[in-house]
Amino acid sequence: MEFRTLTALEHEMLPVGSGESALSAVEAERLASMAQQRPGFCTLGHRSVRLSQFVGLVSLGSGRFLEVLPKVGEHVDPALARGTLLRLLRWAYDLPIFAGGSVGHGLQQRELLDVFVLAYLQALARLVRVGLVRRYGTNEEDLRVIRGRLLLQRQATTHAMRVDRIACRFDELTADNPWNQVLKAALIAARPWARGVESGRLWLEMAAAFDEIPSRRDGLSLHGRLTKDRQVDHYAPALRWAGWILRLLSPDIRQGTNSAPELLFDMNRLFEAAVATRLRQRAGSKGLQLHSQHTGRHLADLMGDPDRKFFRLRPDLVLNAGTEVLAVADTKWSRVDIDRRGRLAPPDAHAYQLNAYAAVYPCNEAVLIYPWHTGLADARETAYQLSAAEGRRPVLRVICADVAAEGLPLHFVADGSSFVHFR
């Protein structure tokens, strides 16, 4: 079977018509149906479908996939955009996506589906090298020699006249458990897409390693029912990949539906999670604490009733040194432009939002974090002095995270900033 991929960028408008670069009417209908389950994914126009900020993969049926890539800057190369997405996934989910740990040129040139399948197979290979989790299970079999306990009732009623069959119940150490069953289900689902020499070789090796584990057709629902177990903590990366593979490729729960199977990520949340993970690791090494999606503070209380709070605030990041708040920050997956003098010019709404945070949180610094792009090559460090709040004059700084680099380095960080530790 031939698998074709239609590559697009977020917010792009796709034509509906004929040709490999267009959606068919049936495919557009499938996307519209999927948008009802994932509001905001796309909107239908006149013979067109406009995408939003979701990126990833969507199955269009008949072996055809829609690959949606992030857009940073004006001129986007699909390979570089693919590398950006893979890099953000690696940081956001703390995943060893590739054996080498980085997003190389070769991987960027491959379609996302190929990369995801290869990453899953590599995660399985790491588990197999360590050893699959085994648990004791109780079996009942008719054997030639006694093993475990003799089942007297079955022996007397079924094998009373036979001496070559002994009904036994015994415990056996086996890899047949729910965690390995989920991994086996994803392995089977990935088989038609294990293209290329490396993926094909790894698939055959993993199929042999999981041979004793029975196949299940309810892999995705079983994945959702897995319980936490400290003994399988090291399974986390492989199980996350397995869940993604099953969502996209599992045939059992998708049959009979008009919705398109998908593996999509909201770029706003993905960028936020990636930046938070990257900064949190560095904060710990500096003795600082970084909190994500901080809650508990409000912009106002009811007149005459200060115990009733309204307009809850939820900044993406709050940087602390013990109990002291050093800075409050928000990540924005959007293009920040520069003015005629080379200053970074965030939208008014973003500045208003950070001003509200700075008025409530007892800190001297509020930070807007955008993705860096080549259009900012001539920009310079930019900071704005906000109005006084409780005797303080907070500073609003605009910085950028370079999503094209492995470590997501920060640009435009002044020496006096609390974020100077993260450059």
CSV table of C-alpha atoms in Angstrom, one decimal:
chain,number,residue,atom,x,y,z
A,1,MET,CA,0.0,0.0,0.0
A,2,GLU,CA,1.3,3.5,-0.9
A,3,PHE,CA,1.2,6.0,2.0
A,4,ARG,CA,1.1,9.6,0.9
A,5,THR,CA,1.6,12.7,3.1
A,6,LEU,CA,0.2,16.1,2.5
A,7,THR,CA,2.4,18.6,4.3
A,8,ALA,CA,1.1,21.9,5.5
A,9,LEU,CA,1.9,24.7,8.0
A,10,GLU,CA,-0.2,25.9,10.9
A,11,HIS,CA,-2.8,28.5,10.0
A,12,GLU,CA,-2.4,27.6,6.3
A,13,MET,CA,-5.4,27.4,4.0
A,14,LEU,CA,-5.7,24.2,2.1
A,15,PRO,CA,-7.7,24.0,-1.2
A,16,VAL,CA,-10.4,21.4,-1.6
A,17,GLY,CA,-10.4,19.9,-5.1
A,18,SER,CA,-8.2,17.6,-7.1
A,19,GLY,CA,-4.5,17.0,-7.0
A,20,GLU,CA,-2.0,15.7,-4.5
A,21,SER,CA,-1.6,19.2,-2.9
A,22,ALA,CA,-5.3,19.6,-2.3
A,23,LEU,CA,-7.9,17.9,0.0
A,24,SER,CA,-10.6,15.9,-1.5
A,25,ALA,CA,-14.2,16.6,-0.5
A,26,VAL,CA,-14.3,13.4,1.6
A,27,GLU,CA,-11.1,14.4,3.3
A,28,ALA,CA,-12.4,17.9,4.1
A,29,GLU,CA,-15.5,16.3,5.5
A,30,ARG,CA,-13.4,14.1,7.8
A,31,LEU,CA,-11.5,17.1,9.0
A,32,ALA,CA,-14.7,19.0,9.7
A,33,SER,CA,-16.0,16.1,11.7
A,34,MET,CA,-12.8,15.9,13.7
A,35,ALA,CA,-13.0,19.6,14.4
A,36,GLN,CA,-16.2,19.0,16.3
A,37,GLN,CA,-14.3,16.8,18.7
A,38,ARG,CA,-11.3,19.1,18.8
A,39,PRO,CA,-12.8,22.6,18.6
A,40,GLY,CA,-10.6,25.1,16.8
A,41,PHE,CA,-8.5,22.6,14.8
A,42,CYS,CA,-9.8,23.9,11.5
A,43,THR,CA,-12.6,25.9,9.8
A,44,LEU,CA,-14.3,25.3,6.5
A,45,GLY,CA,-14.4,28.0,3.8
A,46,HIS,CA,-15.5,28.1,0.2
A,47,ARG,CA,-13.7,25.1,-1.3
A,48,SER,CA,-11.0,25.4,1.4
A,49,VAL,CA,-10.0,24.4,4.9
A,50,ARG,CA,-8.1,26.8,7.1
A,51,LEU,CA,-5.9,25.2,9.8
A,52,SER,CA,-5.2,26.7,13.2
A,53,GLN,CA,-2.4,26.4,15.8
A,54,PHE,CA,-2.6,22.6,16.1
A,55,VAL,CA,0.3,20.6,14.6
A,56,GLY,CA,1.0,16.9,14.2
A,57,LEU,CA,-0.6,14.2,12.1
A,58,VAL,CA,-4.1,13.4,10.9
A,59,SER,CA,-5.2,10.3,9.0
A,60,LEU,CA,-7.2,11.3,6.0
A,61,GLY,CA,-8.1,7.7,5.1
A,62,SER,CA,-6.8,5.4,2.3
A,63,GLY,CA,-3.3,5.6,3.5
A,64,ARG,CA,-3.0,9.4,3.2
A,65,PHE,CA,-1.9,11.6,6.1
A,66,LEU,CA,-2.0,15.3,6.8
A,67,GLU,CA,1.2,16.5,8.4
A,68,VAL,CA,0.9,20.0,10.0
A,69,LEU,CA,4.1,21.7,11.0
A,70,PRO,CA,4.8,24.8,13.1
A,71,LYS,CA,5.4,28.1,11.5
A,72,VAL,CA,8.1,30.4,12.9
A,73,GLY,CA,8.9,33.5,10.9
A,74,GLU,CA,7.9,34.3,7.3
A,75,HIS,CA,9.9,31.8,5.2
A,76,VAL,CA,9.5,28.3,6.6
A,77,ASP,CA,11.5,25.2,5.4
A,78,PRO,CA,9.4,22.0,6.1
A,79,ALA,CA,12.5,20.1,7.3
A,80,LEU,CA,13.4,22.9,9.8
A,81,ALA,CA,9.8,23.2,10.9
A,82,ARG,CA,9.7,19.4,11.5
A,83,GLY,CA,12.9,19.7,13.5
A,84,THR,CA,11.3,22.5,15.6
A,85,LEU,CA,8.3,20.3,16.4
A,86,LEU,CA,10.4,17.3,17.3
A,87,ARG,CA,12.7,19.5,19.5
A,88,LEU,CA,9.7,21.0,21.4
A,89,LEU,CA,8.2,17.5,21.9
A,90,ARG,CA,11.5,16.3,23.3
A,91,TRP,CA,11.6,19.2,25.9
A,92,ALA,CA,7.8,19.3,26.7
A,93,TYR,CA,7.5,15.6,27.4
A,94,ASP,CA,11.0,14.9,28.7
A,95,LEU,CA,11.3,12.2,26.1
A,96,PRO,CA,14.5,10.6,24.7
A,97,ILE,CA,12.9,10.8,21.2
A,98,PHE,CA,16.0,9.6,19.4
A,99,ALA,CA,18.9,7.3,20.2
A,100,GLY,CA,21.4,10.2,19.8
A,101,GLY,CA,19.3,12.6,21.9
A,102,SER,CA,19.3,15.4,19.3
A,103,VAL,CA,17.3,16.3,16.2
A,104,GLY,CA,19.7,15.8,13.3
A,105,HIS,CA,19.3,16.8,9.6
A,106,GLY,CA,18.5,13.2,8.6
A,107,LEU,CA,15.5,13.0,10.9
A,108,GLN,CA,14.2,16.4,9.8
A,109,GLN,CA,14.1,15.2,6.2
A,110,ARG,CA,11.8,12.3,7.1
A,111,GLU,CA,8.0,12.5,7.4
A,112,LEU,CA,6.7,12.8,10.9
A,113,LEU,CA,5.0,9.4,10.8
A,114,ASP,CA,8.3,7.7,10.0
A,115,VAL,CA,10.0,9.6,12.8
A,116,PHE,CA,7.3,8.8,15.4
A,117,VAL,CA,7.4,5.1,14.5
A,118,LEU,CA,11.2,5.0,14.6
A,119,ALA,CA,11.2,6.8,18.0
A,120,TYR,CA,8.7,4.3,19.4
A,121,LEU,CA,10.8,1.3,18.2
A,122,GLN,CA,13.9,2.8,19.7
A,123,ALA,CA,12.1,3.3,23.0
A,124,LEU,CA,11.0,-0.4,22.9
A,125,ALA,CA,14.6,-1.4,22.2
A,126,ARG,CA,15.8,0.4,25.3
A,127,LEU,CA,13.3,-1.4,27.4
A,128,VAL,CA,14.2,-4.8,25.9
A,129,ARG,CA,17.9,-4.2,26.6
A,130,VAL,CA,17.1,-3.5,30.3
A,131,GLY,CA,14.6,-6.3,30.5
A,132,LEU,CA,10.8,-6.4,30.3
A,133,VAL,CA,8.8,-6.4,33.5
A,134,ARG,CA,7.7,-9.8,34.5
A,135,ARG,CA,5.0,-10.8,37.1
A,136,TYR,CA,3.9,-14.0,38.6
A,137,GLY,CA,0.6,-15.2,37.1
A,138,THR,CA,-1.6,-18.3,38.1
A,139,ASN,CA,-2.1,-20.9,35.4
A,140,GLU,CA,-4.1,-24.0,35.2
A,141,GLU,CA,-2.9,-26.7,32.7
A,142,ASP,CA,-3.0,-30.4,32.2
A,143,LEU,CA,0.6,-31.6,32.4
A,144,ARG,CA,2.5,-34.9,32.2
A,145,VAL,CA,4.1,-34.3,35.6
A,146,ILE,CA,2.7,-32.6,38.6
A,147,ARG,CA,3.6,-28.9,39.0
A,148,GLY,CA,2.4,-26.6,41.8
A,149,ARG,CA,-0.9,-27.8,43.3
A,150,LEU,CA,-3.0,-30.8,42.1
A,151,LEU,CA,-6.6,-29.9,41.1
A,152,LEU,CA,-8.3,-32.9,42.7
A,153,GLN,CA,-11.8,-32.3,41.5
A,154,ARG,CA,-10.7,-31.8,37.8
A,155,GLN,CA,-8.4,-34.7,38.0
A,156,ALA,CA,-11.1,-37.0,39.4
A,157,THR,CA,-13.8,-35.9,36.9
A,158,THR,CA,-11.8,-35.3,33.7
A,159,HIS,CA,-8.7,-37.4,34.0
A,160,ALA,CA,-9.8,-40.2,36.4
A,161,MET,CA,-8.7,-43.0,34.0
A,162,ARG,CA,-5.6,-41.3,32.7
A,163,VAL,CA,-2.1,-41.3,34.2
A,164,ASP,CA,-0.5,-39.2,31.4
A,165,ARG,CA,-2.6,-36.1,32.3
A,166,ILE,CA,-2.4,-34.3,35.6
A,167,ALA,CA,-4.5,-31.2,36.3
A,168,CYS,CA,-2.3,-28.6,38.0
A,169,ARG,CA,-2.4,-25.0,39.2
A,170,PHE,CA,0.9,-23.2,39.4
A,171,ASP,CA,2.5,-19.7,39.5
A,172,GLU,CA,4.7,-18.7,36.6
A,173,LEU,CA,6.9,-15.7,36.0
A,174,THR,CA,5.6,-14.1,32.7
A,175,ALA,CA,5.9,-10.9,30.7
A,176,ASP,CA,2.2,-11.1,29.9
A,177,ASN,CA,0.9,-8.1,31.8
A,178,PRO,CA,-1.1,-5.0,30.8
A,179,TRP,CA,1.9,-2.7,30.3
A,180,ASN,CA,3.6,-5.1,27.8
A,181,GLN,CA,0.2,-5.8,26.2
A,182,VAL,CA,-0.2,-2.1,25.4
A,183,LEU,CA,3.3,-2.0,23.9
A,184,LYS,CA,2.6,-5.1,21.8
A,185,ALA,CA,-0.6,-3.5,20.5
A,186,ALA,CA,1.2,-0.4,19.5
A,187,LEU,CA,3.9,-2.5,17.9
A,188,ILE,CA,1.4,-4.3,15.8
A,189,ALA,CA,-0.3,-1.1,14.8
A,190,ALA,CA,3.0,0.4,13.7
A,191,ARG,CA,3.9,-2.5,11.4
A,192,PRO,CA,2.7,-1.1,8.1
A,193,TRP,CA,4.5,2.2,8.8
A,194,ALA,CA,7.8,0.8,9.8
A,195,ARG,CA,9.4,1.9,6.6
A,196,GLY,CA,13.2,2.1,5.9
A,197,VAL,CA,16.0,-0.3,6.8
A,198,GLU,CA,16.4,0.8,10.4
A,199,SER,CA,12.7,0.8,11.3
A,200,GLY,CA,12.1,-2.5,9.5
A,201,ARG,CA,15.0,-4.2,11.3
A,202,LEU,CA,14.0,-2.8,14.7
A,203,TRP,CA,10.4,-3.9,14.2
A,204,LEU,CA,11.4,-7.5,13.5
A,205,GLU,CA,13.7,-7.5,16.6
A,206,MET,CA,10.9,-6.1,18.8
A,207,ALA,CA,8.3,-8.5,17.4
A,208,ALA,CA,10.6,-11.4,18.4
A,209,ALA,CA,11.1,-9.9,21.9
A,210,PHE,CA,7.4,-9.5,22.4
A,211,ASP,CA,6.4,-12.9,20.9
A,212,GLU,CA,5.3,-14.5,24.1
A,213,ILE,CA,2.8,-11.6,24.8
A,214,PRO,CA,-0.6,-12.1,23.4
A,215,SER,CA,-2.1,-9.6,21.0
A,216,ARG,CA,-5.0,-7.4,22.1
A,217,ARG,CA,-7.3,-5.3,19.9
A,218,ASP,CA,-8.3,-2.9,22.7
A,219,GLY,CA,-4.8,-1.5,23.2
A,220,LEU,CA,-5.8,2.2,23.4
A,221,SER,CA,-8.6,1.6,26.0
A,222,LEU,CA,-6.2,-0.6,27.9
A,223,HIS,CA,-3.6,2.2,27.8
A,224,GLY,CA,-6.1,4.5,29.4
A,225,ARG,CA,-6.7,2.0,32.2
A,226,LEU,CA,-3.1,1.5,33.2
A,227,THR,CA,-2.4,2.3,36.9
A,228,LYS,CA,0.8,3.8,38.3
A,229,ASP,CA,3.4,1.3,39.5
A,230,ARG,CA,6.9,2.2,40.6
A,231,GLN,CA,8.3,-1.0,39.1
A,232,VAL,CA,7.4,0.3,35.6
A,233,ASP,CA,8.4,3.9,36.0
A,234,HIS,CA,11.1,3.4,33.3
A,235,TYR,CA,8.3,2.4,30.9
A,236,ALA,CA,7.0,6.0,30.8
A,237,PRO,CA,8.6,7.1,27.5
A,238,ALA,CA,7.7,4.0,25.7
A,239,LEU,CA,4.1,4.0,27.0
A,240,ARG,CA,3.7,7.7,26.0
A,241,TRP,CA,4.8,6.8,22.5
A,242,ALA,CA,2.6,3.7,22.5
A,243,GLY,CA,-0.4,5.9,23.4
A,244,TRP,CA,0.3,8.3,20.6
A,245,ILE,CA,0.9,5.5,18.1
A,246,LEU,CA,-2.4,3.8,19.1
A,247,ARG,CA,-4.4,7.1,18.9
A,248,LEU,CA,-3.2,7.6,15.3
A,249,LEU,CA,-2.9,4.1,13.9
A,250,SER,CA,-5.0,1.7,16.1
A,251,PRO,CA,-7.7,0.2,13.8
A,252,ASP,CA,-9.9,-1.3,16.5
A,253,ILE,CA,-11.7,1.8,18.0
A,254,ARG,CA,-11.6,3.9,14.8
A,255,GLN,CA,-13.7,1.6,12.5
A,256,GLY,CA,-17.1,2.8,11.8
A,257,THR,CA,-16.4,6.5,12.6
A,258,ASN,CA,-16.3,9.5,10.3
A,259,SER,CA,-13.8,11.3,12.5
A,260,ALA,CA,-10.1,11.2,11.4
A,261,PRO,CA,-7.7,9.6,13.7
A,262,GLU,CA,-5.1,12.2,14.8
A,263,LEU,CA,-2.1,13.0,16.9
A,264,LEU,CA,-2.2,16.7,17.4
A,265,PHE,CA,-0.5,19.2,19.7
A,266,ASP,CA,-1.6,22.7,20.5
A,267,MET,CA,1.4,24.9,19.8
A,268,ASN,CA,0.5,27.3,22.5
A,269,ARG,CA,0.7,24.6,25.2
A,270,LEU,CA,3.6,22.8,23.6
A,271,PHE,CA,5.8,25.9,23.5
A,272,GLU,CA,4.8,26.7,27.1
A,273,ALA,CA,5.6,23.2,28.3
A,274,ALA,CA,8.9,23.0,26.5
A,275,VAL,CA,10.1,26.4,27.8
A,276,ALA,CA,9.0,25.5,31.3
A,277,THR,CA,10.8,22.1,31.3
A,278,ARG,CA,14.0,23.7,29.9
A,279,LEU,CA,13.9,26.6,32.5
A,280,ARG,CA,13.0,24.3,35.4
A,281,GLN,CA,16.0,22.2,34.9
A,282,ARG,CA,18.3,25.2,34.9
A,283,ALA,CA,16.5,26.8,37.9
A,284,GLY,CA,17.1,23.7,40.0
A,285,SER,CA,20.8,23.9,39.4
A,286,LYS,CA,20.8,27.5,40.6
A,287,GLY,CA,18.8,26.8,43.7
A,288,LEU,CA,15.7,28.5,42.3
A,289,GLN,CA,12.2,27.2,41.8
A,290,LEU,CA,10.0,27.5,38.7
A,291,HIS,CA,6.3,27.0,39.0
A,292,SER,CA,4.0,26.4,35.9
A,293,GLN,CA,0.4,27.6,35.6
A,294,HIS,CA,0.5,29.2,39.0
A,295,THR,CA,-2.8,29.8,40.7
A,296,GLY,CA,-4.1,31.3,44.0
A,297,ARG,CA,-4.0,35.0,43.3
A,298,HIS,CA,-6.7,37.2,42.0
A,299,LEU,CA,-6.8,40.7,40.4
A,300,ALA,CA,-9.6,42.0,42.6
A,301,ASP,CA,-11.9,41.3,45.6
A,302,LEU,CA,-15.5,42.3,46.0
A,303,MET,CA,-16.0,45.9,47.3
A,304,GLY,CA,-16.8,45.6,51.0
A,305,ASP,CA,-16.1,41.8,51.1
A,306,PRO,CA,-12.3,41.2,50.7
A,307,ASP,CA,-12.7,37.5,51.2
A,308,ARG,CA,-14.5,37.1,47.9
A,309,LYS,CA,-12.0,37.1,45.1
A,310,PHE,CA,-12.6,37.7,41.4
A,311,PHE,CA,-10.6,37.5,38.1
A,312,ARG,CA,-8.2,34.7,39.0
A,313,LEU,CA,-4.7,35.1,37.6
A,314,ARG,CA,-2.8,32.2,36.1
A,315,PRO,CA,0.6,33.1,34.8
A,316,ASP,CA,2.5,30.5,32.8
A,317,LEU,CA,5.7,30.7,34.9
A,318,VAL,CA,6.6,32.1,38.3
A,319,LEU,CA,10.2,32.1,39.3
A,320,ASN,CA,11.0,31.9,43.0
A,321,ALA,CA,14.0,32.1,45.3
A,322,GLY,CA,12.5,30.4,48.3
A,323,THR,CA,9.4,32.5,49.2
A,324,GLU,CA,10.5,35.5,47.2
A,325,VAL,CA,9.0,35.9,43.8
A,326,LEU,CA,11.7,37.0,41.4
A,327,ALA,CA,9.7,37.2,38.2
A,328,VAL,CA,6.4,36.3,36.5
A,329,ALA,CA,6.3,35.3,32.9
A,330,ASP,CA,4.0,34.2,30.1
A,331,THR,CA,5.0,32.3,26.9
A,332,LYS,CA,3.4,33.3,23.6
A,333,TRP,CA,3.5,31.1,20.5
A,334,SER,CA,3.2,34.0,18.1
A,335,ARG,CA,5.4,36.2,16.0
A,336,VAL,CA,6.8,39.3,17.8
A,337,ASP,CA,7.8,42.1,15.5
A,338,ILE,CA,10.2,45.0,15.9
A,339,ASP,CA,9.6,48.7,15.5
A,340,ARG,CA,11.5,51.2,13.4
A,341,ARG,CA,14.2,51.5,16.0
A,342,GLY,CA,14.7,47.7,16.4
A,343,ARG,CA,12.8,47.4,19.7
A,344,LEU,CA,10.7,44.3,20.3
A,345,ALA,CA,7.1,45.3,20.1
A,346,PRO,CA,4.6,42.9,21.7
A,347,PRO,CA,0.9,43.3,21.1
A,348,ASP,CA,-0.9,45.6,23.5
A,349,ALA,CA,-3.1,42.7,24.9
A,350,HIS,CA,0.1,40.8,25.9
A,351,ALA,CA,1.5,43.8,27.7
A,352,TYR,CA,-1.8,44.5,29.5
A,353,GLN,CA,-1.9,40.9,30.7
A,354,LEU,CA,1.7,41.0,32.2
A,355,ASN,CA,0.9,44.4,33.8
A,356,ALA,CA,-2.0,42.7,35.7
A,357,TYR,CA,0.4,40.0,36.9
A,358,ALA,CA,3.0,42.5,38.0
A,359,ALA,CA,0.4,44.5,39.9
A,360,VAL,CA,-0.6,41.4,42.0
A,361,TYR,CA,2.6,39.3,42.3
A,362,PRO,CA,5.2,40.9,44.6
A,363,CYS,CA,8.0,41.0,42.0
A,364,ASN,CA,10.1,43.6,40.1
A,365,GLU,CA,10.1,41.8,36.7
A,366,ALA,CA,7.5,40.6,34.3
A,367,VAL,CA,8.6,38.7,31.2
A,368,LEU,CA,7.1,37.9,27.8
A,369,ILE,CA,8.7,34.9,26.0
A,370,TYR,CA,8.3,34.5,22.3
A,371,PRO,CA,9.9,32.1,19.8
A,372,TRP,CA,12.9,33.6,18.1
A,373,HIS,CA,12.9,33.9,14.3
A,374,THR,CA,15.4,35.3,11.7
A,375,GLY,CA,13.4,38.5,11.4
A,376,LEU,CA,14.7,39.5,14.8
A,377,ALA,CA,18.4,39.3,13.8
A,378,ASP,CA,18.7,43.1,14.1
A,379,ALA,CA,16.5,43.5,17.2
A,380,ARG,CA,17.9,44.7,20.5
A,381,GLU,CA,17.2,44.0,24.2
A,382,THR,CA,13.9,45.7,25.1
A,383,ALA,CA,12.4,46.5,28.5
A,384,TYR,CA,9.5,48.7,29.5
A,385,GLN,CA,9.0,50.4,32.8
A,386,LEU,CA,5.5,49.6,34.1
A,387,SER,CA,3.5,51.9,36.4
A,388,ALA,CA,4.1,51.8,40.1
A,389,ALA,CA,2.5,48.9,42.0
A,390,GLU,CA,2.6,48.9,45.8
A,391,GLY,CA,5.7,51.1,45.8
A,392,ARG,CA,7.4,49.0,43.1
A,393,ARG,CA,8.2,49.9,39.5
A,394,PRO,CA,8.1,46.5,37.7
A,395,VAL,CA,10.0,46.1,34.5
A,396,LEU,CA,8.4,44.3,31.5
A,397,ARG,CA,11.0,42.5,29.5
A,398,VAL,CA,10.6,40.8,26.1
A,399,ILE,CA,12.8,37.8,25.4
A,400,CYS,CA,12.8,35.0,22.9
A,401,ALA,CA,13.5,31.3,23.0
A,402,ASP,CA,15.4,29.9,20.0
A,403,VAL,CA,13.3,26.8,19.0
A,404,ALA,CA,15.8,26.1,16.2
A,405,ALA,CA,18.6,25.2,18.7
A,406,GLU,CA,18.8,22.1,20.8
A,407,GLY,CA,18.9,23.9,24.2
A,408,LEU,CA,16.3,26.5,23.5
A,409,PRO,CA,18.7,29.3,24.4
A,410,LEU,CA,17.2,32.7,25.3
A,411,HIS,CA,17.9,35.9,23.3
A,412,PHE,CA,17.6,39.5,24.5
A,413,VAL,CA,18.2,38.7,28.2
A,414,ALA,CA,19.7,41.7,30.0
A,415,ASP,CA,22.4,41.3,32.6
A,416,GLY,CA,20.1,42.7,35.3
A,417,SER,CA,17.3,40.2,34.5
A,418,SER,CA,16.3,37.3,36.8
A,419,PHE,CA,16.4,35.2,33.6
A,420,VAL,CA,20.1,35.8,33.1
A,421,HIS,CA,20.8,32.4,34.6
A,422,PHE,CA,19.0,30.7,31.7
A,423,ARG,CA,20.8,32.2,28.8
